[in-house]
Coordinates of C-alpha atoms in Angstrom, one line a residue:
Chain A
X1 CA -15.8 -40.9 -5.0
X2 CA -16.5 -40.3 -8.6
X3 CA -19.9 -38.8 -9.3
X4 CA -19.7 -37.5 -12.9
X5 CA -17.7 -38.2 -16.2
X6 CA -17.8 -35.6 -18.5
X7 CA -16.6 -35.4 -22.1
X8 CA -16.2 -32.6 -24.6
X9 CA -15.7 -34.6 -27.9
X10 CA -14.6 -32.3 -30.7
X11 CA -14.0 -33.2 -34.5
X12 CA -10.2 -32.9 -33.4
X13 CA -10.0 -32.9 -29.5
X14 CA -11.1 -35.0 -26.7
X15 CA -11.0 -33.8 -22.9
X16 CA -12.3 -35.8 -19.9
X17 CA -13.1 -35.1 -16.4
X18 CA -13.7 -37.2 -13.4
X19 CA -15.9 -35.1 -11.2
X20 CA -16.3 -35.6 -7.6
X21 CA -19.8 -35.3 -5.6
X22 CA -19.7 -31.0 -5.5
X23 CA -18.6 -31.4 -9.5
X24 CA -14.7 -30.9 -8.2
X25 CA -12.2 -32.0 -10.7
X26 CA -10.5 -35.4 -9.4
X27 CA -8.8 -36.4 -12.6
X28 CA -8.2 -35.1 -16.0
X29 CA -7.6 -36.7 -19.8
X30 CA -6.7 -34.0 -22.0
X31 CA -5.3 -35.6 -25.2
X32 CA -7.9 -38.3 -26.2
X33 CA -8.4 -38.9 -30.2
X34 CA -11.1 -36.4 -31.8
X35 CA -14.1 -37.9 -33.7
X36 CA -12.3 -37.9 -36.8
X37 CA -9.4 -40.1 -35.2
X38 CA -11.7 -42.1 -33.1
X39 CA -13.9 -43.4 -36.0
X40 CA -11.1 -44.6 -38.0
X41 CA -9.6 -47.2 -35.2
X42 CA -10.7 -50.5 -35.5
X43 CA -13.1 -50.8 -32.8
X44 CA -14.7 -47.3 -33.3
X45 CA -15.5 -44.4 -30.4
X46 CA -16.0 -47.3 -28.0
X47 CA -12.4 -48.5 -28.4
X48 CA -11.3 -44.7 -28.4
X49 CA -13.1 -44.2 -24.7
X50 CA -12.1 -47.6 -23.1
X51 CA -8.2 -46.1 -24.5
X52 CA -9.0 -43.0 -23.2
X53 CA -10.6 -43.1 -19.9
X54 CA -11.4 -47.0 -19.5
X55 CA -10.4 -46.9 -15.9
X56 CA -13.2 -44.8 -14.9
X57 CA -15.7 -46.3 -16.8
X58 CA -18.5 -48.0 -14.7
X59 CA -17.8 -45.5 -11.7
X60 CA -20.5 -43.2 -12.7
X61 CA -22.6 -41.8 -15.5
X62 CA -21.0 -40.5 -18.3
X63 CA -22.0 -37.3 -20.2
X64 CA -20.7 -36.2 -23.4
X65 CA -21.0 -32.8 -25.8
X66 CA -19.6 -31.8 -28.9
X67 CA -19.4 -33.0 -32.5
X68 CA -19.8 -36.4 -31.2
X69 CA -23.3 -35.9 -31.6
X70 CA -22.7 -34.9 -35.2
X71 CA -23.6 -36.8 -38.7
X72 CA -20.1 -38.0 -38.1
X73 CA -20.3 -38.9 -34.6
X74 CA -21.3 -41.7 -32.7
X75 CA -24.7 -40.6 -32.5
X76 CA -26.6 -38.2 -34.3
X77 CA -28.8 -36.0 -32.7
X78 CA -31.5 -33.1 -33.6
X79 CA -30.5 -29.7 -33.4
X80 CA -32.6 -27.7 -30.2
X81 CA -33.9 -24.0 -31.0
X82 CA -33.2 -20.9 -29.6
X83 CA -33.7 -19.6 -27.0
X84 CA -31.9 -22.5 -24.7
X85 CA -31.2 -22.5 -21.5
X86 CA -29.4 -25.7 -19.4
X87 CA -32.9 -26.9 -18.6
X88 CA -34.1 -27.6 -22.3
X89 CA -30.3 -29.1 -23.1
X90 CA -30.9 -31.2 -19.7
X91 CA -34.2 -32.5 -20.9
X92 CA -33.0 -33.3 -24.3
X93 CA -30.1 -35.7 -23.5
X94 CA -29.8 -39.0 -25.7
X95 CA -29.0 -42.2 -24.1
X96 CA -26.7 -44.4 -26.6
X97 CA -24.5 -47.0 -25.5
X98 CA -24.9 -46.2 -21.7
X99 CA -24.0 -42.4 -22.3
X100 CA -25.8 -39.3 -22.2
X101 CA -25.5 -37.0 -24.8
X102 CA -25.9 -33.3 -25.0
X103 CA -27.3 -32.0 -28.0
X104 CA -26.4 -29.0 -30.3
X105 CA -28.1 -26.1 -30.9
X106 CA -29.7 -24.1 -34.5
X107 CA -30.1 -20.6 -34.7
X108 CA -32.1 -19.1 -37.6
X109 CA -33.1 -22.5 -39.0
X110 CA -35.6 -20.9 -41.8
X111 CA -34.4 -17.7 -42.0
X112 CA -31.7 -16.3 -44.3
X113 CA -28.7 -17.1 -42.0
X114 CA -28.8 -20.5 -40.7
X115 CA -26.3 -21.6 -38.0
X116 CA -25.6 -24.6 -35.9
X117 CA -23.1 -25.3 -32.8
X118 CA -22.3 -28.5 -31.1
X119 CA -20.5 -28.0 -28.1
X120 CA -20.3 -24.6 -27.5
X121 CA -23.2 -24.4 -26.2
X122 CA -22.5 -26.4 -23.0
X123 CA -19.3 -23.8 -22.5
X124 CA -21.8 -20.9 -22.8
X125 CA -24.1 -22.7 -20.5
X126 CA -21.5 -23.4 -18.1
X127 CA -21.0 -19.7 -17.8
X128 CA -24.3 -18.8 -17.5
X129 CA -24.6 -21.3 -14.4
X130 CA -21.1 -19.6 -13.0
X131 CA -23.4 -16.5 -12.6
X132 CA -21.7 -15.3 -15.9
X133 CA -24.7 -13.1 -16.9
X134 CA -26.2 -11.8 -19.9
X135 CA -24.0 -10.4 -22.9
X136 CA -22.0 -11.5 -26.0
X137 CA -19.4 -14.4 -25.6
X138 CA -16.7 -15.1 -28.2
X139 CA -15.3 -18.2 -28.9
X140 CA -12.4 -18.0 -31.1
X141 CA -11.2 -21.3 -33.0
X142 CA -11.0 -22.5 -36.5
X143 CA -14.7 -21.4 -36.8
X144 CA -14.8 -18.8 -34.4
X145 CA -18.6 -18.5 -32.5
X146 CA -20.4 -15.5 -31.5
X147 CA -23.1 -15.7 -29.3
X148 CA -25.2 -13.6 -27.3
X149 CA -27.3 -14.4 -24.2
X150 CA -29.9 -13.1 -21.9
X151 CA -31.5 -13.9 -18.9
X152 CA -29.6 -17.1 -18.3
X153 CA -30.9 -18.3 -22.1
X154 CA -28.7 -18.6 -25.3
X155 CA -30.6 -16.2 -27.7
X156 CA -28.5 -16.4 -30.7
X157 CA -25.0 -17.0 -32.4
X158 CA -23.2 -17.2 -35.4
X159 CA -20.0 -18.9 -36.9
X160 CA -17.1 -16.8 -38.2
X161 CA -14.6 -18.8 -40.2
X162 CA -11.8 -16.6 -39.8
X163 CA -9.5 -19.5 -38.7
X164 CA -10.1 -21.7 -41.5
X165 CA -9.8 -18.9 -43.9
X166 CA -6.3 -17.7 -42.7
X167 CA -4.9 -20.8 -43.0
X168 CA -6.7 -21.2 -46.6
X169 CA -5.3 -17.6 -47.5
X170 CA -1.7 -18.6 -46.0
X171 CA -1.3 -21.8 -47.8
X172 CA -3.1 -21.6 -50.8
X173 CA -3.2 -17.8 -52.4
X174 CA -0.3 -15.5 -53.5
X175 CA -0.5 -14.0 -50.0
X176 CA 1.4 -17.1 -48.4
X177 CA 4.7 -16.5 -51.3
X178 CA 6.1 -13.6 -49.2
X179 CA 5.7 -14.9 -45.4
X180 CA 8.6 -16.5 -43.8
X181 CA 8.2 -18.3 -40.6
X182 CA 9.3 -16.1 -37.5
X183 CA 8.9 -14.9 -34.0
X184 CA 5.1 -13.7 -33.1
X185 CA 4.7 -10.3 -33.5
X186 CA 2.2 -8.3 -31.4
X187 CA 3.0 -5.1 -33.1
X188 CA 2.3 -6.4 -36.9
X189 CA -0.6 -8.1 -35.4
X190 CA -2.1 -5.0 -34.0
X191 CA -1.5 -3.1 -37.3
X192 CA -3.5 -5.9 -39.1
X193 CA -6.5 -5.1 -36.5
X194 CA -6.2 -1.5 -37.9
X195 CA -6.4 -2.5 -41.4
X196 CA -9.1 -4.8 -40.3
X197 CA -11.4 -2.2 -38.9
X198 CA -11.1 -0.2 -42.4
X199 CA -13.9 0.7 -44.6
X200 CA -14.1 -1.2 -48.2
X201 CA -14.2 -4.9 -49.1
X202 CA -12.1 -7.1 -47.1
X203 CA -11.1 -9.1 -49.9
X204 CA -9.4 -5.5 -51.0
X205 CA -7.7 -5.2 -47.9
X206 CA -6.2 -8.7 -47.4
X207 CA -3.9 -7.7 -50.4
X208 CA -2.0 -5.4 -48.4
X209 CA -0.1 -8.3 -46.6
X210 CA 1.4 -8.6 -49.8
X211 CA 1.9 -5.0 -51.1
X212 CA 3.3 -3.6 -47.7
X213 CA 5.9 -6.5 -47.7
X214 CA 6.3 -5.8 -51.6
X215 CA 7.4 -2.2 -50.4
X216 CA 9.7 -3.2 -47.7
X217 CA 7.3 -1.9 -45.0
X218 CA 6.0 -5.3 -43.7
X219 CA 8.9 -7.6 -42.4
X220 CA 8.3 -11.4 -44.3
X221 CA 8.4 -12.8 -40.7
X222 CA 5.4 -10.6 -39.7
X223 CA 3.1 -11.1 -42.5
X224 CA 1.5 -13.9 -40.7
X225 CA 0.6 -12.1 -37.6
X226 CA -0.5 -8.7 -39.9
X227 CA -2.7 -11.3 -41.9
X228 CA -4.3 -13.1 -38.9
X229 CA -4.8 -9.4 -37.4
X230 CA -6.8 -7.8 -40.4
X231 CA -9.3 -11.0 -40.6
X232 CA -9.8 -10.9 -36.7
X233 CA -10.0 -7.3 -36.6
X234 CA -12.4 -7.4 -39.0
X235 CA -14.5 -10.2 -37.8
X236 CA -14.5 -8.4 -34.0
X237 CA -15.4 -4.7 -35.4
X238 CA -18.2 -6.1 -37.9
X239 CA -19.0 -8.5 -35.6
X240 CA -19.2 -6.0 -32.1
X241 CA -20.8 -3.2 -34.0
X242 CA -23.5 -1.7 -31.9
X243 CA -22.6 -4.0 -28.8
X244 CA -23.3 -2.6 -25.7
X245 CA -23.3 -4.7 -22.9
X246 CA -20.4 -6.8 -21.3
X247 CA -18.4 -8.9 -23.9
X248 CA -16.8 -12.2 -22.6
X249 CA -13.9 -14.5 -24.5
X250 CA -14.4 -18.4 -24.0
X251 CA -11.0 -19.6 -24.8
X252 CA -7.5 -20.5 -24.1
X253 CA -4.1 -19.4 -25.0
X254 CA -2.6 -17.4 -27.5
X255 CA -5.8 -17.6 -29.7
X256 CA -7.8 -15.8 -26.9
X257 CA -5.5 -13.4 -26.0
X258 CA -5.5 -12.1 -29.8
X259 CA -9.1 -11.7 -29.5
X260 CA -8.7 -10.0 -26.5
X261 CA -5.8 -7.7 -28.0
X262 CA -8.1 -6.8 -31.0
X263 CA -10.7 -5.6 -28.8
X264 CA -8.5 -3.5 -27.2
X265 CA -7.3 -2.0 -30.4
X266 CA -10.6 -1.3 -31.3
X267 CA -11.3 0.6 -27.9
X268 CA -13.7 -2.2 -26.3
X269 CA -13.0 -4.3 -23.4
X270 CA -13.8 -7.8 -23.6
X271 CA -12.9 -10.2 -20.3
X272 CA -11.5 -13.6 -20.6
X273 CA -13.8 -16.6 -18.9
X274 CA -12.2 -18.7 -16.4
X275 CA -11.2 -22.1 -17.9
X276 CA -13.5 -24.9 -17.1
X277 CA -16.7 -23.6 -18.6
X278 CA -17.4 -26.8 -20.6
X279 CA -16.6 -29.2 -17.9
X280 CA -18.9 -26.8 -15.7
X281 CA -21.6 -26.7 -18.1
X282 CA -21.7 -30.6 -18.5
X283 CA -22.0 -30.8 -14.7
X284 CA -24.8 -28.2 -14.8
X285 CA -26.6 -30.2 -17.3
X286 CA -26.1 -33.7 -15.5
X287 CA -27.4 -32.1 -12.3
X288 CA -30.9 -30.5 -13.9
X289 CA -31.0 -34.0 -16.1
X290 CA -31.0 -36.0 -12.6
X291 CA -27.5 -38.0 -13.1
X292 CA -26.0 -36.5 -10.3
Chain B
X1 CA 0.8 -2.0 -94.1
X2 CA 1.6 -2.7 -90.5
X3 CA 1.7 0.5 -88.3
X4 CA 2.2 -1.2 -84.7
X5 CA 2.1 -4.4 -83.0
X6 CA 0.5 -4.5 -79.8
X7 CA 0.8 -7.4 -76.8
X8 CA -1.1 -7.3 -74.0
X9 CA 1.4 -9.8 -72.1
X10 CA 0.0 -11.1 -68.8
X11 CA 0.9 -13.7 -66.0
X12 CA -1.4 -16.5 -67.7
X13 CA -2.4 -14.8 -70.8
X14 CA -0.8 -13.4 -74.2
X15 CA -3.0 -11.6 -76.5
X16 CA -1.3 -9.4 -79.7
X17 CA -2.6 -7.3 -82.5
X18 CA -1.1 -6.0 -85.7
X19 CA -2.7 -2.8 -86.4
X20 CA -2.6 -0.5 -89.8
X21 CA -2.2 3.0 -90.2
X22 CA -5.2 4.1 -88.6
X23 CA -5.2 1.6 -85.3
X24 CA -7.7 -0.9 -87.3
X25 CA -7.0 -4.4 -86.3
X26 CA -4.9 -6.2 -89.1
X27 CA -4.8 -9.5 -87.4
X28 CA -5.1 -11.1 -83.8
X29 CA -2.9 -13.8 -81.8
X30 CA -5.2 -14.7 -78.7
X31 CA -3.7 -17.4 -77.5
X32 CA 0.1 -17.5 -76.6
X33 CA 2.2 -18.2 -73.4
X34 CA 1.6 -16.1 -70.2
X35 CA 4.9 -14.8 -68.5
X36 CA 4.8 -18.0 -66.1
X37 CA 5.0 -20.3 -69.1
X38 CA 6.9 -18.0 -71.5
X39 CA 9.9 -18.0 -69.0
X40 CA 10.0 -21.7 -68.8
X41 CA 11.0 -22.2 -72.2
X42 CA 14.2 -22.8 -73.3
X43 CA 14.2 -19.6 -75.2
X44 CA 12.4 -17.8 -72.5
X45 CA 10.5 -14.8 -73.5
X46 CA 12.4 -14.1 -77.3
X47 CA 11.2 -17.6 -78.2
X48 CA 7.7 -16.8 -77.2
X49 CA 7.3 -13.7 -78.8
X50 CA 8.9 -15.7 -82.1
X51 CA 6.7 -18.5 -81.3
X52 CA 3.6 -16.4 -81.4
X53 CA 4.4 -13.6 -83.7
X54 CA 7.4 -14.1 -85.1
X55 CA 5.9 -13.5 -88.8
X56 CA 5.0 -9.9 -87.8
X57 CA 8.5 -9.1 -86.5
X58 CA 10.4 -6.6 -88.3
X59 CA 7.6 -4.8 -90.1
X60 CA 6.6 -2.3 -87.2
X61 CA 7.3 -1.1 -83.8
X62 CA 6.2 -3.4 -80.8
X63 CA 4.6 -2.2 -77.8
X64 CA 3.7 -4.4 -74.9
X65 CA 2.1 -4.0 -71.4
X66 CA 1.1 -6.0 -68.0
X67 CA 3.1 -8.2 -65.9
X68 CA 5.8 -8.7 -68.7
X69 CA 7.5 -5.8 -66.8
X70 CA 7.1 -7.3 -63.5
X71 CA 9.8 -9.1 -61.6
X72 CA 9.2 -12.0 -63.0
X73 CA 8.8 -10.6 -66.4
X74 CA 11.2 -10.0 -69.5
X75 CA 12.5 -6.5 -68.0
X76 CA 11.5 -4.7 -64.6
X77 CA 10.2 -1.3 -64.8
X78 CA 9.4 1.3 -62.0
X79 CA 5.4 1.9 -61.3
X80 CA 4.3 5.2 -62.1
X81 CA 2.7 7.2 -59.3
X82 CA -1.1 8.6 -59.8
X83 CA -2.9 10.6 -61.5
X84 CA -1.7 9.4 -64.6
X85 CA -2.6 9.7 -68.4
X86 CA -1.5 8.3 -71.3
X87 CA 1.2 11.0 -71.3
X88 CA 2.7 10.1 -68.6
X89 CA 2.9 6.3 -70.1
X90 CA 4.4 7.3 -73.3
X91 CA 7.2 9.3 -71.5
X92 CA 8.0 6.1 -69.7
X93 CA 8.3 3.7 -72.1
X94 CA 11.0 1.4 -71.4
X95 CA 12.9 0.2 -74.5
X96 CA 14.5 -3.4 -74.2
X97 CA 15.3 -6.1 -77.1
X98 CA 14.1 -3.7 -79.8
X99 CA 10.3 -3.7 -78.0
X100 CA 8.8 -0.6 -76.4
X101 CA 7.3 -1.8 -72.6
X102 CA 4.3 0.2 -70.9
X103 CA 5.2 0.3 -67.3
X104 CA 2.5 0.1 -64.3
X105 CA 1.1 2.0 -61.9
X106 CA 1.0 2.1 -58.2
X107 CA -1.5 3.9 -55.8
X108 CA -1.0 5.3 -52.6
X109 CA 2.6 4.1 -52.0
X110 CA 3.5 5.5 -48.9
X111 CA 0.1 5.3 -47.1
X112 CA -2.0 2.5 -45.2
X113 CA -3.1 1.2 -48.6
X114 CA -0.3 0.7 -51.2
X115 CA -1.4 -0.9 -54.5
X116 CA -0.4 -2.0 -57.7
X117 CA -1.2 -2.8 -61.2
X118 CA 0.8 -3.7 -64.6
X119 CA -1.5 -3.8 -67.6
X120 CA -5.0 -2.3 -66.4
X121 CA -3.7 1.1 -66.6
X122 CA -3.6 0.6 -70.5
X123 CA -7.3 -0.8 -70.6
X124 CA -8.5 2.0 -68.4
X125 CA -6.6 4.5 -70.7
X126 CA -7.8 2.9 -73.7
X127 CA -11.1 3.5 -72.3
X128 CA -10.6 6.9 -71.6
X129 CA -8.6 7.8 -75.1
X130 CA -12.1 6.7 -76.2
X131 CA -14.1 9.5 -74.8
X132 CA -14.9 7.1 -71.9
X133 CA -15.0 10.1 -69.6
X134 CA -14.6 9.8 -65.8
X135 CA -16.2 7.3 -62.8
X136 CA -15.5 4.0 -61.5
X137 CA -14.1 1.3 -63.6
X138 CA -14.2 -2.3 -62.4
X139 CA -12.1 -4.9 -64.0
X140 CA -13.0 -8.3 -62.8
X141 CA -10.4 -11.0 -62.7
X142 CA -8.6 -13.6 -60.1
X143 CA -7.8 -10.6 -58.8
X144 CA -10.2 -7.6 -60.0
X145 CA -9.5 -4.1 -59.9
X146 CA -11.3 -0.8 -58.9
X147 CA -10.3 2.2 -60.3
X148 CA -11.3 5.8 -60.3
X149 CA -10.4 8.3 -63.3
X150 CA -11.2 12.4 -63.2
X151 CA -10.4 14.5 -66.2
X152 CA -9.3 11.5 -68.3
X153 CA -6.5 10.5 -65.7
X154 CA -6.4 7.4 -63.3
X155 CA -6.6 8.8 -60.0
X156 CA -7.3 5.8 -57.5
X157 CA -7.4 2.2 -57.8
X158 CA -7.7 -0.5 -55.7
X159 CA -6.9 -4.6 -56.1
X160 CA -9.8 -7.4 -54.6
X161 CA -8.8 -10.6 -54.6
X162 CA -12.1 -11.8 -55.0
X163 CA -11.7 -14.9 -57.6
X164 CA -8.7 -16.0 -56.2
X165 CA -10.2 -16.4 -52.5
X166 CA -13.5 -17.9 -54.3
X167 CA -11.1 -20.5 -55.4
X168 CA -8.8 -21.3 -51.9
X169 CA -12.7 -21.3 -50.3
X170 CA -14.0 -23.9 -52.6
X171 CA -10.7 -26.0 -52.8
X172 CA -9.1 -25.5 -49.5
X173 CA -11.8 -25.4 -46.9
X174 CA -15.0 -26.9 -45.6
X175 CA -17.1 -25.0 -47.9
X176 CA -16.2 -27.2 -50.8
X177 CA -17.3 -30.3 -49.3
X178 CA -20.7 -30.2 -50.1
X179 CA -20.5 -28.9 -53.7
X180 CA -21.4 -30.7 -56.6
X181 CA -20.4 -29.2 -60.1
X182 CA -23.5 -28.6 -62.3
X183 CA -25.1 -25.8 -64.7
X184 CA -24.8 -22.3 -63.4
X185 CA -27.7 -20.7 -61.8
X186 CA -27.9 -17.3 -61.9
X187 CA -30.8 -17.3 -59.2
X188 CA -28.3 -18.9 -56.7
X189 CA -25.6 -16.4 -57.6
X190 CA -28.1 -13.5 -57.4
X191 CA -29.2 -15.4 -53.8
X192 CA -25.6 -15.0 -52.9
X193 CA -25.2 -11.1 -53.7
X194 CA -28.3 -10.7 -51.4
X195 CA -26.5 -12.3 -48.8
X196 CA -23.1 -10.6 -49.5
X197 CA -24.7 -7.0 -49.5
X198 CA -25.7 -7.7 -45.7
X199 CA -24.1 -6.7 -42.8
X200 CA -21.8 -8.4 -40.3
X201 CA -18.2 -10.1 -41.1
X202 CA -17.9 -11.5 -44.4
X203 CA -16.4 -14.8 -42.9
X204 CA -19.6 -15.0 -41.1
X205 CA -21.8 -14.9 -43.8
X206 CA -20.0 -16.8 -46.3
X207 CA -20.8 -19.8 -43.8
X208 CA -24.1 -19.6 -44.9
X209 CA -23.0 -21.8 -48.3
X210 CA -22.6 -24.7 -45.7
X211 CA -25.4 -24.4 -43.4
X212 CA -28.2 -23.4 -45.9
X213 CA -26.9 -26.5 -48.0
X214 CA -26.7 -28.9 -44.7
X215 CA -30.7 -27.8 -44.5
X216 CA -31.5 -28.9 -47.8
X217 CA -32.3 -25.1 -48.8
X218 CA -29.5 -24.7 -51.3
X219 CA -28.8 -27.5 -54.0
X220 CA -25.2 -28.9 -54.0
X221 CA -24.8 -27.6 -57.5
X222 CA -25.8 -24.3 -56.7
X223 CA -23.8 -23.9 -54.0
X224 CA -20.3 -22.5 -55.6
X225 CA -22.7 -20.1 -57.6
X226 CA -24.2 -18.8 -54.2
X227 CA -20.9 -18.4 -53.1
X228 CA -19.6 -16.7 -56.2
X229 CA -22.2 -14.2 -55.6
X230 CA -22.1 -13.7 -52.1
X231 CA -18.3 -12.6 -52.4
X232 CA -18.8 -10.8 -55.7
X233 CA -21.8 -9.3 -53.9
X234 CA -19.6 -7.9 -50.7
X235 CA -17.0 -6.7 -53.1
X236 CA -19.7 -4.6 -54.9
X237 CA -21.6 -3.1 -52.1
X238 CA -18.3 -2.7 -50.0
X239 CA -16.8 -1.2 -52.9
X240 CA -19.7 0.9 -54.8
X241 CA -20.3 2.4 -51.5
X242 CA -21.0 6.2 -51.7
X243 CA -20.3 6.1 -55.7
X244 CA -22.2 8.8 -57.6
X245 CA -21.0 8.9 -60.9
X246 CA -20.9 6.6 -63.7
X247 CA -19.3 2.7 -63.3
X248 CA -17.6 1.0 -66.2
X249 CA -17.0 -2.8 -66.0
X250 CA -14.1 -3.5 -68.3
X251 CA -13.7 -7.5 -69.0
X252 CA -15.2 -10.0 -71.2
X253 CA -17.3 -13.2 -70.7
X254 CA -19.5 -14.9 -68.0
X255 CA -17.4 -12.7 -65.2
X256 CA -18.2 -9.5 -66.8
X257 CA -21.9 -10.7 -66.9
X258 CA -21.9 -11.8 -63.4
X259 CA -20.3 -8.2 -62.1
X260 CA -23.1 -6.5 -64.1
X261 CA -25.6 -8.8 -62.9
X262 CA -24.3 -7.8 -59.0
X263 CA -24.6 -4.1 -59.8
X264 CA -28.3 -4.9 -60.8
X265 CA -29.2 -6.6 -57.7
X266 CA -28.1 -3.9 -55.8
X267 CA -29.8 -1.2 -58.0
X268 CA -27.2 0.2 -59.5
X269 CA -26.3 0.4 -63.4
X270 CA -22.9 -0.8 -64.8
X271 CA -22.6 -0.4 -68.5
X272 CA -20.0 -2.7 -70.1
X273 CA -17.1 -1.2 -72.5
X274 CA -17.0 -2.2 -75.3
X275 CA -14.1 -5.0 -76.2
X276 CA -10.8 -3.5 -77.4
X277 CA -9.4 -1.4 -74.6
X278 CA -5.9 -2.7 -74.3
X279 CA -5.4 -2.7 -77.7
X280 CA -7.1 0.7 -78.0
X281 CA -4.6 2.1 -74.9
X282 CA -1.7 0.4 -76.5
X283 CA -2.5 2.5 -79.6
X284 CA -2.9 5.8 -77.8
X285 CA 0.6 5.2 -76.0
X286 CA 2.4 4.5 -79.0
X287 CA 0.6 7.5 -80.3
X288 CA 1.7 9.8 -78.0
X289 CA 5.1 8.1 -77.6
X290 CA 5.9 8.9 -81.3
X291 CA 5.9 5.0 -81.9
X292 CA 3.4 5.7 -85.1

C-alpha cells in the first residue's frame, strides 16, 4: 500500500519515490526531466509528472521539493527565514494542482550576504530527522551549499559556485587551452587542494594550472583534476576555517568523494551521510504536515 | 635624428615609439596589430612591422619587448630568473631579423608557484630607471601582474587572472543572466570591493552579485560593476596583505583608476606611475646594451 509519493525536482534532475506506511521505499524513478526540460514539454509539468510517475498518481498524497517551487518552476512559493526546522516547512506546504510543495529557505535576507536554497533544506531536514544532530553540512554540486544546524534547526547557509566556475574556467579561459582529457588522478587533485589552501588571491593561484603545465611539471591530462582540487581546496579551507563541530557531506558519487578527500588533505574529518536524505526529509515533512 | 625605435608588442596590442638622442619621443604609433593578428597576416610579423612603422625602419636600431618573444611570437627567447635588473635584460638581448628582442622573466621556476611575464618587466624597469625606487607594483590587465622590487631589481611577481575571470563569469555563468548594460557606477564598484575584502571563499561571495539583484538590492545595470569590484577587491585585499612599502599602479585609463579606488576603499594609498614606462624601459635597456 502506498502511503506517500515524494519528489525531489531540481533544475536538471527529477527523482521520485513511492513509499509505504513506514516510509519504506516501494519503488523509485531516478531519471525524470528537470524543471528546465519539463517546462518545455507541450503539456508542461503536468505532462512530465504523468510521463514519469503516472502509474503512481491517485494512490497517495504527493509531496515535492526543489527548484520546482522557483520562479521557473510549477508554482513559486516564498522563502522561509532561518532558523528553520521540519515543522516550519510542514506548516508552510503549498497546495497546487493537487500536490503539496515544500518551499525553500532564505539566509540573511537584509544583510550583506543574502542567500537562498530550494531542495537542500529538505535533505538537511532529512538528516536531522534521522538523528543526524548538529554541525556543518556540505552539499557538493554545481552550486555547493554549506549549511549549519543547531538543535535540530537549520541556522545558516551559503552557496559556493565552485562547480559552475570550474566549468567556466576550463571552457572559457586560457586555463583550458593545455588541458587534455584523461583518467582521473587523485594525486593531481590532492596537489590542487594543497595550492587551494594557501595564501594569496585565488585568481592568482589558479594560474598555476597553466604555468606548472607550461613547465612540464603537471601533465596535460592532470590539469583538470589539479584545477578542480585547487578550487575545492580553497572552498573547503576558507569555508571550514574555525569549524569545530562535526562535518557531514550530503551527496553521492565522485564529487562527494572528492570533497571528503579535500577535507582529509586539510587535516579535517568529514563523514558522508547515508543516501536517501531527500526522501527522508520529504517523509518527515509530510508526517508533520498530516499527509501521512 | 632618430636614435632608437622601441616597440611594446603584446598579444592584442602594438605600440611603437621613434625616439631622439635623449630618449625623447619624436613619433608614436599606438594601434598596430597584436601578435595574434600579426601572425595571421600573409607576410606575418615582418609585414605587420612594415605596415605599422615601415617608414621608420633603417633609420635606427629597433628594440622590442612583450609577448612577441613567446612561443606564439616572432622569436621565442628563454625567460630570465629573478632578481632581475636592466643590465641583465640588456645583456640578454636576442638579435633576430635585424631587431633586438627583450626577453621575459620567470619567478619561482622550481617552487610551488612558478610564474612568467613578457613585457611587464620592461615597464617595471622603466619605472625603476626613472628613480621609481622600491616597493610593490601593480599592473592591471586581463591578467594583472603584481611585482615587487628592491634595490632597483625585480625580485618577485605573480599573475592574477582577475580580468579574464570577470569576463568568463559575466559571459558564461548564472551571474551574467541578470546583468543589464548601463552607465558605470563607482558606488556599485565600491560596494563590490567591500564584499571582496571579506572572509569566506571567493566563489561563495561572488554569488551575492545574483542574490542581491534577485532581492532588488542591486540594480541590473550595476551588477557588472559590483562583480568587478568584488573580484578586484579580493585581489587587492589578499595581494596587499602585509605590504608596508610604497604601492605603484602602472597602467592607464579606467582600469587603473578602478584599482586605485579599490586600494582607497581598503584604506591603502596607491600612486599611479606617469605614462611611458614601457618606452622608458626600452630606452634604458637599449642604452645599457650599447644600442644607443
